[in-house]
Amino acid sequence: MCEAESVSLQASLSVVGALECVVRRCLGPDGGSVLFTKDTGEILITRHGQRILTTLHLDHPVGRMVLECVCAHNRVTADGSKSFILLLAALLRGIHDSAIRCHKVSRSPATPRKLANQLLALCWKVLDDIVAHDVVPHASLLFGASADGLDCDVLPALVRGYVAGRVGNAQAEVLTSLLCELYCKFSQEKGSSTAEAITFLHSSFSLLYAKVSGLPFGSSQVVEGLVVARDWSVWREADGPVKTLVVWESLDKPLIAMGESVSICFQQDWLLRFENLMEEKLSKLQSLQVGVVLSGVKQPECVLEWARLNDVSVLECCDSEQLDLLCELTAAEMLPMQPLVRITTLTSYSRLQLGGCRYALLGVPPHGSLKTHTLVFCAPTPGQLEQAVCVSQGVFTMLQHMCRSVFRTREQSNDTHSLSDSHNTHQREIERDGVSRTHDQPHMLTPLPDPSQSFQSEQPRGSIKDVWDGILHSGGVIPVGGAFELLLHHSLLHCSNHGDSEIRRLLAEAVLSVPRSLHSHRPRYFLQQHALLMSKLQLLKQGHTLSDPRSGSDLRFDLGPAGSGLLCVEPICSKHQLVASVLQCVNRLLCVGTIILTQTPVHRSLRGTSEDSEEEDM
């Protein structure tokens, strides 16, 4: 191998190997945590893969490249950061060993860059077919007897499988039940679709939670309405629906009518004019029978005094994004006045006591088929709160990615059936008419759905249970604990008609690094499950069924943390995306010819060079 490629591979191996040592210890539900300390004395205890990698100070350029690839992958699936590093390290070691072996036995050895390109070609051309035809059809056999009670518990099993490897065992069950409760309450309205609820939770989750420090984690709850982390500046109790004014600026801001250019700041009677304008504005609000004012900023004392005199409740310094969401959910109307104000209706409003703090709870009317709820996180320390929020956001990102993948698969399947039906109809017309159509005549196909439309509008609106049952029985999920990696390993070694055998063997050996690390504390268990899976697949090829006595005992992949017996599953699409992302990262790392350290930022050097060239041209 050439010197430049050797430097790139050695640097990548060194950096990724160091990251591997960090994440391997906290892999899986029984893994440990990493303790970070700062110069200020603050500490962070976590085993969340992305938080670990982003908290590390990575000065080496290869380390920063790897971190960019991990973050790009996480933006899509929010899953697999630790597995990403393990698989990446195993692939780099495999490429290194394969390049040395080829160099000894061949006159034209395979260089690391060539192997990386072949792996990437395998990803684009073969990996999709292998997963679709060799992994997904066999996913159901891995559940064994556990599948009997899984039909109504697919969502908890998915959430549990995601949460268990990121928080402590005691927090995992609490967080799993909370997230499932939040999803179910958003979807409990008649006619709501699974995709619609998940899409809304994924896009708006940052506005649908509140954090309370100093309470036990078990005090967390789901409350109906929108919780605002502020106390009422002016509080007046009221029953039933109430008209609400939403304002983002101070109401005493000098007003300029639309299309006019009038200023009163330099008039001798400016104070009197200003007071008259405020009186007119507040009188108009009073005529609208406003009962609540929600403000994004602090309002002047004259507004608060007016509110006290007219029994109007005022909530100041609200989050502007929460106000935007409230206006969207309630279809607020804009008033023709300045500054910008909107008027809407709340079903109720109240005070919410959480620990030692008071919060405002706003009752939001149903938005279409969605009913707004807020998840209240409680934890003893701020660090645990941030970790719970990060994991919860990741759960809905994972579910969003899975729903999109399921929809895409169904769309492709429908297109295939449409093409087949069109072809059969075409043949029947030919047989009936006895006339052959010319080949240059265009054949009309079923039009594809508009990609600009939101994917959730295309989802079937069956019951929630039917949707999750369909995902289970179509092979959309697989037990955690290395099941996907073992199936992919077997498929890569036995699909002789797909690509180069050496490249498939290289990837097949690398994917086993994840389950090996996951079960490093019980290697005999891993070997038993591996051997049992291979025997079952061999029996299936011979035409036997899983109920056949010769199929042996049930496969028992990881059933929750610390032997809890709770089945945990994960989406196959996330595992598939993980392998593809790692192969792209390998190709990117091994394309580096040399590493040059410079004291000047690259963008500044480039700007200076361009300026110098312009001066020379002049």
PDB file of C-alpha atoms in Angstrom, residues 245 247 249-257 264 273-290 293 299-300 302-303 306 310 335-341:
ATOM      1  CA  LEU A 245     -54.498  37.876  23.512  1.00  0.00           C
ATOM      2  CA  VAL A 247     -48.448  39.493  21.960  1.00  0.00           C
ATOM      3  CA  GLU A 249     -43.737  42.893  21.997  1.00  0.00           C
ATOM      4  CA  SER A 250     -44.483  45.492  24.614  1.00  0.00           C
ATOM      5  CA  LEU A 251     -47.883  47.103  24.227  1.00  0.00           C
ATOM      6  CA  ASP A 252     -46.442  50.574  24.967  1.00  0.00           C
ATOM      7  CA  LYS A 253     -44.288  50.473  21.850  1.00  0.00           C
ATOM      8  CA  PRO A 254     -44.799  53.722  19.855  1.00  0.00           C
ATOM      9  CA  LEU A 255     -47.354  53.094  17.160  1.00  0.00           C
ATOM     10  CA  ILE A 256     -47.069  54.053  13.522  1.00  0.00           C
ATOM     11  CA  ALA A 257     -50.088  53.450  11.369  1.00  0.00           C
ATOM     12  CA  ILE A 264     -44.927  61.934  18.330  1.00  0.00           C
ATOM     13  CA  ARG A 273     -50.527  61.707  23.333  1.00  0.00           C
ATOM     14  CA  PHE A 274     -48.836  58.495  24.428  1.00  0.00           C
ATOM     15  CA  GLU A 275     -51.287  58.013  27.304  1.00  0.00           C
ATOM     16  CA  ASN A 276     -54.207  58.596  24.974  1.00  0.00           C
ATOM     17  CA  LEU A 277     -52.903  55.984  22.548  1.00  0.00           C
ATOM     18  CA  MET A 278     -52.482  53.445  25.360  1.00  0.00           C
ATOM     19  CA  GLU A 279     -55.990  54.129  26.613  1.00  0.00           C
ATOM     20  CA  GLU A 280     -57.411  53.611  23.143  1.00  0.00           C
ATOM     21  CA  LYS A 281     -55.496  50.358  22.728  1.00  0.00           C
ATOM     22  CA  LEU A 282     -56.526  48.962  26.123  1.00  0.00           C
ATOM     23  CA  SER A 283     -60.124  50.033  25.545  1.00  0.00           C
ATOM     24  CA  LYS A 284     -60.118  48.097  22.303  1.00  0.00           C
ATOM     25  CA  LEU A 285     -58.790  45.031  24.073  1.00  0.00           C
ATOM     26  CA  GLN A 286     -61.466  45.404  26.711  1.00  0.00           C
ATOM     27  CA  SER A 287     -64.150  45.594  24.029  1.00  0.00           C
ATOM     28  CA  LEU A 288     -62.890  42.259  22.701  1.00  0.00           C
ATOM     29  CA  GLN A 289     -63.595  40.751  26.154  1.00  0.00           C
ATOM     30  CA  VAL A 290     -60.051  39.479  26.528  1.00  0.00           C
ATOM     31  CA  VAL A 293     -52.825  38.124  27.959  1.00  0.00           C
ATOM     32  CA  GLN A 299     -45.203  44.488  29.856  1.00  0.00           C
ATOM     33  CA  PRO A 300     -45.229  48.009  31.396  1.00  0.00           C
ATOM     34  CA  CYS A 302     -49.789  50.449  33.162  1.00  0.00           C
ATOM     35  CA  VAL A 303     -50.786  47.248  31.335  1.00  0.00           C
ATOM     36  CA  TRP A 306     -55.267  47.715  33.656  1.00  0.00           C
ATOM     37  CA  ASN A 310     -60.450  44.459  34.602  1.00  0.00           C
ATOM     38  CA  LEU A 335     -55.708  41.825  14.834  1.00  0.00           C
ATOM     39  CA  PRO A 336     -55.226  44.929  12.636  1.00  0.00           C
ATOM     40  CA  MET A 337     -53.096  46.807  15.159  1.00  0.00           C
ATOM     41  CA  GLN A 338     -49.470  47.348  16.111  1.00  0.00           C
ATOM     42  CA  PRO A 339     -47.464  45.773  17.626  1.00  0.00           C
ATOM     43  CA  LEU A 340     -48.356  42.357  16.208  1.00  0.00           C
ATOM     44  CA  VAL A 341     -51.056  40.687  18.309  1.00  0.00           C
TER      45      VAL A 341
END
